[in-house]
CSV table of N, CA and C in Angstrom, one decimal:
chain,number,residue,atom,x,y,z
N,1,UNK,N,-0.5,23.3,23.5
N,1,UNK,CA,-0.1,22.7,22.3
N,1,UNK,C,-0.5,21.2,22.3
N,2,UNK,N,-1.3,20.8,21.4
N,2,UNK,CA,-1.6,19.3,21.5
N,2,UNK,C,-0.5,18.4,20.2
N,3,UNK,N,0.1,17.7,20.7
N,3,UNK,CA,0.3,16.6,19.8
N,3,UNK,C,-0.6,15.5,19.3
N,4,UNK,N,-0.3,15.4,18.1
N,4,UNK,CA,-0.8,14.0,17.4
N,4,UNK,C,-0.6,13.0,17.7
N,5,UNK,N,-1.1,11.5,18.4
N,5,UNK,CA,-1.2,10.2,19.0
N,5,UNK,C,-0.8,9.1,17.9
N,6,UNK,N,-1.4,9.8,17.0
N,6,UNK,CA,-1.9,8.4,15.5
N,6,UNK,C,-1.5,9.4,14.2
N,7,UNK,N,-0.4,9.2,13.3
N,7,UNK,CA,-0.3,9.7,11.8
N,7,UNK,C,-1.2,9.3,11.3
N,8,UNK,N,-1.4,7.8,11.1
N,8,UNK,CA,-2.7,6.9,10.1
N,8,UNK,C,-3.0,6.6,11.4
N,9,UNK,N,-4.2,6.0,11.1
N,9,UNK,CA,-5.3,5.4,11.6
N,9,UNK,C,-5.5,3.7,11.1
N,10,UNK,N,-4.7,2.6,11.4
N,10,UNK,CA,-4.8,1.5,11.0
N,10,UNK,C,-5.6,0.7,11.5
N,11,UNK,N,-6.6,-0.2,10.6
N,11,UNK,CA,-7.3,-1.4,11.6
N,11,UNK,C,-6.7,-2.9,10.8
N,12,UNK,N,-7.4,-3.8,10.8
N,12,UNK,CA,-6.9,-5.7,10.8
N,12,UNK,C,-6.7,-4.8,9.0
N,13,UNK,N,-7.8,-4.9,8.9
N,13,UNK,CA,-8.1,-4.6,7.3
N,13,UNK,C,-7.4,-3.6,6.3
N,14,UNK,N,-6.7,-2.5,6.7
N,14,UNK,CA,-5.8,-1.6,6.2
N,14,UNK,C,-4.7,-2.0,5.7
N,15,UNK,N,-4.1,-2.8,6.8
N,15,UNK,CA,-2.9,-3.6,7.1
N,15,UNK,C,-3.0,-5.0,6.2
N,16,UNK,N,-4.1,-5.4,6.0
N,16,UNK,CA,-4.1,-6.8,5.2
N,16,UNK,C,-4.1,-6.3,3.8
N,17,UNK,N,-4.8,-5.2,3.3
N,17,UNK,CA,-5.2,-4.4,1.9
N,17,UNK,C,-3.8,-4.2,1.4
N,18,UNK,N,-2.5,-3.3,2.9
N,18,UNK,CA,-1.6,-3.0,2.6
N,18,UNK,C,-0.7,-3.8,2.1
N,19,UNK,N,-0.7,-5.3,2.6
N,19,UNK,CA,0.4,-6.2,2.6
N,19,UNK,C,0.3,-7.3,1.1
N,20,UNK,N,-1.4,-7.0,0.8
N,20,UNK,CA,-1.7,-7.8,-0.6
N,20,UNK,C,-1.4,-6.7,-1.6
N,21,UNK,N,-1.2,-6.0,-1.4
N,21,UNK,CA,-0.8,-4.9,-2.3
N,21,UNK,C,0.4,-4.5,-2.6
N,22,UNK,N,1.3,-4.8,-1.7
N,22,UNK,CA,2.6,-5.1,-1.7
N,22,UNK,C,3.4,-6.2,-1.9
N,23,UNK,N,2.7,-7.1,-2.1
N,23,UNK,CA,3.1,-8.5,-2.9
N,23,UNK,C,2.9,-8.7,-4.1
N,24,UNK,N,1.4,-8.1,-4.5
N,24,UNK,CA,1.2,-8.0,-5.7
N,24,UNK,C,1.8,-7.0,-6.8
N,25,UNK,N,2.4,-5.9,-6.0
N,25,UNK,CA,3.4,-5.0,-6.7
N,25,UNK,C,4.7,-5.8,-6.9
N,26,UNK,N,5.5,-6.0,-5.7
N,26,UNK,CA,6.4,-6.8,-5.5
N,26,UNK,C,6.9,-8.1,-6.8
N,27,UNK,N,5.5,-9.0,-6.7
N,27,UNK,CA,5.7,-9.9,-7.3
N,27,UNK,C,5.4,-9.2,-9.8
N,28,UNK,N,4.2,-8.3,-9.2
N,28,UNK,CA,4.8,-7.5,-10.8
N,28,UNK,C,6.1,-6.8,-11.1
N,29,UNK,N,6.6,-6.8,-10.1
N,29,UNK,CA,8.0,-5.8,-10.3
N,29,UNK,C,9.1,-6.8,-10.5
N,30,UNK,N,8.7,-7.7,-10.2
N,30,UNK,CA,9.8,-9.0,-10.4
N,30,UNK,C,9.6,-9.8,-11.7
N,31,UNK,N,8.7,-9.9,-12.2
N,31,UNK,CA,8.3,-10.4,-13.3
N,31,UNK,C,8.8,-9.8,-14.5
N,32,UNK,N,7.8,-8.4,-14.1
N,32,UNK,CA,7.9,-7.8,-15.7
N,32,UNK,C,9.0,-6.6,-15.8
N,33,UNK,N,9.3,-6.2,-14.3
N,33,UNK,CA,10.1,-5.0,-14.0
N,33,UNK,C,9.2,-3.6,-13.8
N,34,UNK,N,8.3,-3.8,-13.8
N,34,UNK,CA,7.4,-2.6,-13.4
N,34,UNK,C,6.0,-2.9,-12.7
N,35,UNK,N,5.8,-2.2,-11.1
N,35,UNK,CA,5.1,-2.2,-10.5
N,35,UNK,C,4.7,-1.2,-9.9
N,36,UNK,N,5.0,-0.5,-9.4
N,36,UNK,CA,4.5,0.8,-9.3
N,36,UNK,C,3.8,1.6,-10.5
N,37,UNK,N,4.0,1.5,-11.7
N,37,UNK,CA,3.7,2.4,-12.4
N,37,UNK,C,1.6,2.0,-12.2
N,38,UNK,N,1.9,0.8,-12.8
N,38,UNK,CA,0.3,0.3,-12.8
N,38,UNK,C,-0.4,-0.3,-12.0
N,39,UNK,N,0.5,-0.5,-10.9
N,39,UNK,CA,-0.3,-1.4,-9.4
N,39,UNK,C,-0.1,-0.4,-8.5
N,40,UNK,N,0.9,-0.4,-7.8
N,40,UNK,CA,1.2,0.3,-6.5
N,40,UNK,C,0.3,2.0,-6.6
N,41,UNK,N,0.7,3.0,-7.7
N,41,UNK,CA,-0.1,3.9,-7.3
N,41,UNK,C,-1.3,4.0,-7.4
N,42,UNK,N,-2.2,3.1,-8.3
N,42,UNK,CA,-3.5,3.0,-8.7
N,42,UNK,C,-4.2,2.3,-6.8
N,43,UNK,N,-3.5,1.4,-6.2
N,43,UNK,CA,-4.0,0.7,-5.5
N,43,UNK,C,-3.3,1.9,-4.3
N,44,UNK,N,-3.0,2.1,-4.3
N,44,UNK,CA,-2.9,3.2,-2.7
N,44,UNK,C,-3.6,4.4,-2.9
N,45,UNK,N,-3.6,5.3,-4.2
N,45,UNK,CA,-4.8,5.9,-4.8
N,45,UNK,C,-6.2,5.9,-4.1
N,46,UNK,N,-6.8,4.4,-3.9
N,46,UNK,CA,-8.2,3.8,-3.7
N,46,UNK,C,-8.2,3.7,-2.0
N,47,UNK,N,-7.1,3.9,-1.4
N,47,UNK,CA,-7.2,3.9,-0.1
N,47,UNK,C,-8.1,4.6,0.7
């Protein structure tokens, strides 16, 4: 029976895509009250 090492597979760049995309949601969710609808799933979508 083999186990799995890695769920995802992260490198510098995954992690950087992830963190600007979480600010950018973050910071629309704060503003207008909605971030996820039009940022967050559209941009993890494209992952």
């Amino acid at each position: 029976m083999e186990f799995a090492t890695n769920f995802i597979d992260l490198n510098a760049l995954d992690v950087t895509y992830l963190l600007v995309v979480g600010f950018i949601g973050g910071l629309v969710s704060g503003f207008i009250g909605s971030g996820g609808a039009f940022v967050l799933t559209p941009a993890m979508m494209s992952m």
